[in-house]
Amino acid sequence: MLLPYYYGTKCNLSRTDCFSISSTAATYAWDFGDGGTSTSNPGIHVYNSPGNYVINLNVSYTGTCPGTATETHTISVLPKPDISISTPDPNLYCNPPISTTMYIAAPAVGTTYQWYNPATLFGATGTSFTTTNTGNFHVIGINSYGCADTSNSILVSTGNCTTNCTPANYTLDYNRFRQGCNTDSFQANISSGVINLNGISTTHIIRQLIQDSV
């Protein structure tokens, strides 16, 4: 009897899957149900979309017992979450105190999250996390199908600043955003390499009072 190496339910969307049989044949013809085929054993295939797929394998035998055989199985490919994190705050500091808030991009309903550094941060299960410590932070998300994904990492650290360091020159280029009648918001683009920008607000809201002339 032909036995695929794997069939059933898979969480690994866009991951290479490996299928094989328990007997040695002369030829192999895999049909993975999404247009993909293979003539090797094991058969290697990547499913790029979730769904249910019927896998067919036709083999032929030579020698003293020539013949053919066919086996069919079904695989369910489930979508996995796509987790990524970012922060608008500095992640490199000359010295403590440290305060960096990280956010999960486009959190999905039904997906649970756990933050790590790199060990489990107990109680840190929200869509954002604020740290006052250094470390290498990431998130693992598990969706309603039980499929998991690990995010990118954000390194929060202190730099090698000397005790006699002097402030560096920097520029703040403000972009204007209309907020409403007579109200504008200006968001700054900070020049590269600037860290620990203390005492300077990067967002300003300006309201203009206009007096009608009589």
PDB file of N, CA and C in Angstrom, residues 20-79:
ATOM      1  N   SER A  20       6.168  11.288   0.513  1.00  0.00           N
ATOM      2  CA  SER A  20       6.897  10.109   0.043  1.00  0.00           C
ATOM      3  C   SER A  20       6.032   8.875   0.234  1.00  0.00           C
ATOM      4  N   ILE A  21       6.486   7.728  -0.290  1.00  0.00           N
ATOM      5  CA  ILE A  21       5.777   6.472  -0.130  1.00  0.00           C
ATOM      6  C   ILE A  21       6.709   5.461   0.505  1.00  0.00           C
ATOM      7  N   SER A  22       6.085   4.363   0.990  1.00  0.00           N
ATOM      8  CA  SER A  22       6.858   3.383   1.747  1.00  0.00           C
ATOM      9  C   SER A  22       7.512   2.328   0.868  1.00  0.00           C
ATOM     10  N   SER A  23       7.184   2.285  -0.413  1.00  0.00           N
ATOM     11  CA  SER A  23       7.761   1.275  -1.296  1.00  0.00           C
ATOM     12  C   SER A  23       8.566   1.943  -2.399  1.00  0.00           C
ATOM     13  N   THR A  24       9.469   1.190  -3.034  1.00  0.00           N
ATOM     14  CA  THR A  24      10.320   1.694  -4.098  1.00  0.00           C
ATOM     15  C   THR A  24       9.716   1.324  -5.440  1.00  0.00           C
ATOM     16  N   ALA A  25       9.468   2.326  -6.279  1.00  0.00           N
ATOM     17  CA  ALA A  25       8.870   2.116  -7.590  1.00  0.00           C
ATOM     18  C   ALA A  25       9.839   2.546  -8.679  1.00  0.00           C
ATOM     19  N   ALA A  26       9.478   2.230  -9.915  1.00  0.00           N
ATOM     20  CA  ALA A  26      10.311   2.631 -11.045  1.00  0.00           C
ATOM     21  C   ALA A  26      10.036   4.074 -11.450  1.00  0.00           C
ATOM     22  N   THR A  27       8.774   4.478 -11.422  1.00  0.00           N
ATOM     23  CA  THR A  27       8.405   5.852 -11.769  1.00  0.00           C
ATOM     24  C   THR A  27       7.389   6.369 -10.766  1.00  0.00           C
ATOM     25  N   TYR A  28       7.376   7.700 -10.620  1.00  0.00           N
ATOM     26  CA  TYR A  28       6.453   8.364  -9.707  1.00  0.00           C
ATOM     27  C   TYR A  28       5.806   9.533 -10.446  1.00  0.00           C
ATOM     28  N   ALA A  29       4.510   9.720 -10.256  1.00  0.00           N
ATOM     29  CA  ALA A  29       3.805  10.855 -10.861  1.00  0.00           C
ATOM     30  C   ALA A  29       2.873  11.449  -9.813  1.00  0.00           C
ATOM     31  N   TRP A  30       3.344  12.556  -9.210  1.00  0.00           N
ATOM     32  CA  TRP A  30       2.553  13.245  -8.192  1.00  0.00           C
ATOM     33  C   TRP A  30       1.703  14.333  -8.841  1.00  0.00           C
ATOM     34  N   ASP A  31       0.461  14.452  -8.389  1.00  0.00           N
ATOM     35  CA  ASP A  31      -0.413  15.575  -8.722  1.00  0.00           C
ATOM     36  C   ASP A  31      -0.879  16.159  -7.398  1.00  0.00           C
ATOM     37  N   PHE A  32      -0.438  17.402  -7.094  1.00  0.00           N
ATOM     38  CA  PHE A  32      -0.677  17.972  -5.771  1.00  0.00           C
ATOM     39  C   PHE A  32      -2.003  18.735  -5.658  1.00  0.00           C
ATOM     40  N   GLY A  33      -2.803  18.735  -6.699  1.00  0.00           N
ATOM     41  CA  GLY A  33      -4.154  19.280  -6.607  1.00  0.00           C
ATOM     42  C   GLY A  33      -4.274  20.758  -6.867  1.00  0.00           C
ATOM     43  N   ASP A  34      -3.170  21.454  -7.076  1.00  0.00           N
ATOM     44  CA  ASP A  34      -3.229  22.886  -7.374  1.00  0.00           C
ATOM     45  C   ASP A  34      -2.499  23.208  -8.676  1.00  0.00           C
ATOM     46  N   GLY A  35      -2.308  22.193  -9.503  1.00  0.00           N
ATOM     47  CA  GLY A  35      -1.570  22.372 -10.745  1.00  0.00           C
ATOM     48  C   GLY A  35      -0.119  21.966 -10.645  1.00  0.00           C
ATOM     49  N   GLY A  36       0.374  21.739  -9.435  1.00  0.00           N
ATOM     50  CA  GLY A  36       1.761  21.341  -9.236  1.00  0.00           C
ATOM     51  C   GLY A  36       1.938  19.831  -9.386  1.00  0.00           C
ATOM     52  N   THR A  37       3.069  19.418  -9.944  1.00  0.00           N
ATOM     53  CA  THR A  37       3.362  18.001 -10.150  1.00  0.00           C
ATOM     54  C   THR A  37       4.816  17.720  -9.774  1.00  0.00           C
ATOM     55  N   SER A  38       5.135  16.436  -9.667  1.00  0.00           N
ATOM     56  CA  SER A  38       6.503  16.016  -9.397  1.00  0.00           C
ATOM     57  C   SER A  38       6.655  14.569  -9.849  1.00  0.00           C
ATOM     58  N   THR A  39       7.879  14.201 -10.226  1.00  0.00           N
ATOM     59  CA  THR A  39       8.186  12.818 -10.605  1.00  0.00           C
ATOM     60  C   THR A  39       9.263  12.229  -9.696  1.00  0.00           C
ATOM     61  N   SER A  40       9.519  12.858  -8.572  1.00  0.00           N
ATOM     62  CA  SER A  40      10.549  12.387  -7.650  1.00  0.00           C
ATOM     63  C   SER A  40       9.917  11.725  -6.442  1.00  0.00           C
ATOM     64  N   ASN A  41      10.741  11.061  -5.670  1.00  0.00           N
ATOM     65  CA  ASN A  41      10.293  10.493  -4.392  1.00  0.00           C
ATOM     66  C   ASN A  41      11.405  10.735  -3.361  1.00  0.00           C
ATOM     67  N   PRO A  42      11.175  11.598  -2.356  1.00  0.00           N
ATOM     68  CA  PRO A  42       9.869  12.217  -2.079  1.00  0.00           C
ATOM     69  C   PRO A  42       9.508  13.331  -3.048  1.00  0.00           C
ATOM     70  N   GLY A  43       8.210  13.620  -3.138  1.00  0.00           N
ATOM     71  CA  GLY A  43       7.753  14.750  -3.930  1.00  0.00           C
ATOM     72  C   GLY A  43       7.779  16.023  -3.103  1.00  0.00           C
ATOM     73  N   ILE A  44       8.364  17.069  -3.659  1.00  0.00           N
ATOM     74  CA  ILE A  44       8.496  18.357  -2.948  1.00  0.00           C
ATOM     75  C   ILE A  44       7.563  19.364  -3.595  1.00  0.00           C
ATOM     76  N   HIS A  45       6.775  20.046  -2.753  1.00  0.00           N
ATOM     77  CA  HIS A  45       5.813  21.004  -3.295  1.00  0.00           C
ATOM     78  C   HIS A  45       5.543  22.118  -2.290  1.00  0.00           C
ATOM     79  N   VAL A  46       5.236  23.317  -2.818  1.00  0.00           N
ATOM     80  CA  VAL A  46       4.878  24.477  -2.003  1.00  0.00           C
ATOM     81  C   VAL A  46       3.445  24.886  -2.324  1.00  0.00           C
ATOM     82  N   TYR A  47       2.609  24.940  -1.306  1.00  0.00           N
ATOM     83  CA  TYR A  47       1.252  25.466  -1.448  1.00  0.00           C
ATOM     84  C   TYR A  47       1.266  26.946  -1.081  1.00  0.00           C
ATOM     85  N   ASN A  48       0.838  27.788  -2.024  1.00  0.00           N
ATOM     86  CA  ASN A  48       0.882  29.227  -1.810  1.00  0.00           C
ATOM     87  C   ASN A  48      -0.456  29.827  -1.385  1.00  0.00           C
ATOM     88  N   SER A  49      -1.503  29.020  -1.341  1.00  0.00           N
ATOM     89  CA  SER A  49      -2.816  29.519  -0.951  1.00  0.00           C
ATOM     90  C   SER A  49      -3.487  28.494  -0.044  1.00  0.00           C
ATOM     91  N   PRO A  50      -4.257  28.961   0.939  1.00  0.00           N
ATOM     92  CA  PRO A  50      -4.979  28.016   1.794  1.00  0.00           C
ATOM     93  C   PRO A  50      -6.094  27.342   1.024  1.00  0.00           C
ATOM     94  N   GLY A  51      -6.489  26.173   1.488  1.00  0.00           N
ATOM     95  CA  GLY A  51      -7.576  25.440   0.846  1.00  0.00           C
ATOM     96  C   GLY A  51      -7.426  23.952   1.046  1.00  0.00           C
ATOM     97  N   ASN A  52      -8.359  23.190   0.472  1.00  0.00           N
ATOM     98  CA  ASN A  52      -8.311  21.733   0.514  1.00  0.00           C
ATOM     99  C   ASN A  52      -7.810  21.211  -0.830  1.00  0.00           C
ATOM    100  N   TYR A  53      -6.824  20.343  -0.797  1.00  0.00           N
ATOM    101  CA  TYR A  53      -6.204  19.833  -2.010  1.00  0.00           C
ATOM    102  C   TYR A  53      -6.207  18.305  -1.996  1.00  0.00           C
ATOM    103  N   VAL A  54      -6.517  17.715  -3.164  1.00  0.00           N
ATOM    104  CA  VAL A  54      -6.484  16.268  -3.328  1.00  0.00           C
ATOM    105  C   VAL A  54      -5.160  15.891  -3.988  1.00  0.00           C
ATOM    106  N   ILE A  55      -4.395  15.050  -3.309  1.00  0.00           N
ATOM    107  CA  ILE A  55      -3.092  14.614  -3.798  1.00  0.00           C
ATOM    108  C   ILE A  55      -3.236  13.227  -4.413  1.00  0.00           C
ATOM    109  N   ASN A  56      -2.815  13.090  -5.673  1.00  0.00           N
ATOM    110  CA  ASN A  56      -2.834  11.809  -6.367  1.00  0.00           C
ATOM    111  C   ASN A  56      -1.408  11.376  -6.681  1.00  0.00           C
ATOM    112  N   LEU A  57      -1.134  10.111  -6.463  1.00  0.00           N
ATOM    113  CA  LEU A  57       0.171   9.527  -6.787  1.00  0.00           C
ATOM    114  C   LEU A  57      -0.039   8.268  -7.629  1.00  0.00           C
ATOM    115  N   ASN A  58       0.578   8.273  -8.812  1.00  0.00           N
ATOM    116  CA  ASN A  58       0.590   7.099  -9.678  1.00  0.00           C
ATOM    117  C   ASN A  58       2.027   6.600  -9.788  1.00  0.00           C
ATOM    118  N   VAL A  59       2.226   5.311  -9.537  1.00  0.00           N
ATOM    119  CA  VAL A  59       3.557   4.720  -9.617  1.00  0.00           C
ATOM    120  C   VAL A  59       3.510   3.492 -10.513  1.00  0.00           C
ATOM    121  N   SER A  60       4.671   3.154 -11.066  1.00  0.00           N
ATOM    122  CA  SER A  60       4.804   1.934 -11.869  1.00  0.00           C
ATOM    123  C   SER A  60       5.975   1.124 -11.347  1.00  0.00           C
ATOM    124  N   TYR A  61       5.847  -0.207 -11.466  1.00  0.00           N
ATOM    125  CA  TYR A  61       6.864  -1.140 -11.000  1.00  0.00           C
ATOM    126  C   TYR A  61       7.346  -1.992 -12.174  1.00  0.00           C
ATOM    127  N   THR A  62       8.613  -2.334 -12.120  1.00  0.00           N
ATOM    128  CA  THR A  62       9.198  -3.215 -13.119  1.00  0.00           C
ATOM    129  C   THR A  62       9.766  -4.448 -12.413  1.00  0.00           C
ATOM    130  N   GLY A  63      10.525  -5.233 -13.139  1.00  0.00           N
ATOM    131  CA  GLY A  63      11.145  -6.410 -12.536  1.00  0.00           C
ATOM    132  C   GLY A  63      10.231  -7.615 -12.594  1.00  0.00           C
ATOM    133  N   THR A  64      10.304  -8.463 -11.580  1.00  0.00           N
ATOM    134  CA  THR A  64       9.542  -9.710 -11.576  1.00  0.00           C
ATOM    135  C   THR A  64       8.060  -9.492 -11.329  1.00  0.00           C
ATOM    136  N   CYS A  65       7.685  -8.329 -10.769  1.00  0.00           N
ATOM    137  CA  CYS A  65       6.262  -8.035 -10.511  1.00  0.00           C
ATOM    138  C   CYS A  65       5.909  -6.671 -11.096  1.00  0.00           C
ATOM    139  N   PRO A  66       5.873  -6.538 -12.421  1.00  0.00           N
ATOM    140  CA  PRO A  66       5.543  -5.242 -13.019  1.00  0.00           C
ATOM    141  C   PRO A  66       4.083  -4.882 -12.766  1.00  0.00           C
ATOM    142  N   GLY A  67       3.806  -3.609 -12.783  1.00  0.00           N
ATOM    143  CA  GLY A  67       2.435  -3.163 -12.582  1.00  0.00           C
ATOM    144  C   GLY A  67       2.392  -1.694 -12.216  1.00  0.00           C
ATOM    145  N   THR A  68       1.192  -1.211 -11.922  1.00  0.00           N
ATOM    146  CA  THR A  68       0.985   0.185 -11.546  1.00  0.00           C
ATOM    147  C   THR A  68       0.098   0.233 -10.298  1.00  0.00           C
ATOM    148  N   ALA A  69       0.136   1.361  -9.630  1.00  0.00           N
ATOM    149  CA  ALA A  69      -0.708   1.566  -8.447  1.00  0.00           C
ATOM    150  C   ALA A  69      -1.017   3.046  -8.311  1.00  0.00           C
ATOM    151  N   THR A  70      -2.137   3.349  -7.681  1.00  0.00           N
ATOM    152  CA  THR A  70      -2.582   4.723  -7.493  1.00  0.00           C
ATOM    153  C   THR A  70      -3.047   4.908  -6.058  1.00  0.00           C
ATOM    154  N   GLU A  71      -2.708   6.054  -5.482  1.00  0.00           N
ATOM    155  CA  GLU A  71      -3.158   6.374  -4.128  1.00  0.00           C
ATOM    156  C   GLU A  71      -3.599   7.841  -4.093  1.00  0.00           C
ATOM    157  N   THR A  72      -4.651   8.143  -3.334  1.00  0.00           N
ATOM    158  CA  THR A  72      -5.204   9.492  -3.232  1.00  0.00           C
ATOM    159  C   THR A  72      -5.405   9.856  -1.772  1.00  0.00           C
ATOM    160  N   HIS A  73      -4.994  11.064  -1.419  1.00  0.00           N
ATOM    161  CA  HIS A  73      -5.238  11.588  -0.079  1.00  0.00           C
ATOM    162  C   HIS A  73      -5.554  13.078  -0.173  1.00  0.00           C
ATOM    163  N   THR A  74      -6.126  13.629   0.893  1.00  0.00           N
ATOM    164  CA  THR A  74      -6.509  15.039   0.934  1.00  0.00           C
ATOM    165  C   THR A  74      -5.687  15.765   1.985  1.00  0.00           C
ATOM    166  N   ILE A  75      -5.250  16.981   1.630  1.00  0.00           N
ATOM    167  CA  ILE A  75      -4.538  17.834   2.579  1.00  0.00           C
ATOM    168  C   ILE A  75      -5.279  19.158   2.688  1.00  0.00           C
ATOM    169  N   SER A  76      -5.404  19.680   3.900  1.00  0.00           N
ATOM    170  CA  SER A  76      -6.006  20.991   4.142  1.00  0.00           C
ATOM    171  C   SER A  76      -4.900  21.949   4.544  1.00  0.00           C
ATOM    172  N   VAL A  77      -4.731  23.014   3.766  1.00  0.00           N
ATOM    173  CA  VAL A  77      -3.729  24.029   4.053  1.00  0.00           C
ATOM    174  C   VAL A  77      -4.433  25.225   4.671  1.00  0.00           C
ATOM    175  N   LEU A  78      -4.102  25.528   5.918  1.00  0.00           N
ATOM    176  CA  LEU A  78      -4.752  26.603   6.658  1.00  0.00           C
ATOM    177  C   LEU A  78      -3.894  27.861   6.647  1.00  0.00           C
ATOM    178  N   PRO A  79      -4.505  29.048   6.656  1.00  0.00           N
ATOM    179  CA  PRO A  79      -3.717  30.288   6.672  1.00  0.00           C
ATOM    180  C   PRO A  79      -3.052  30.494   8.023  1.00  0.00           C
TER     181      PRO A  79
END
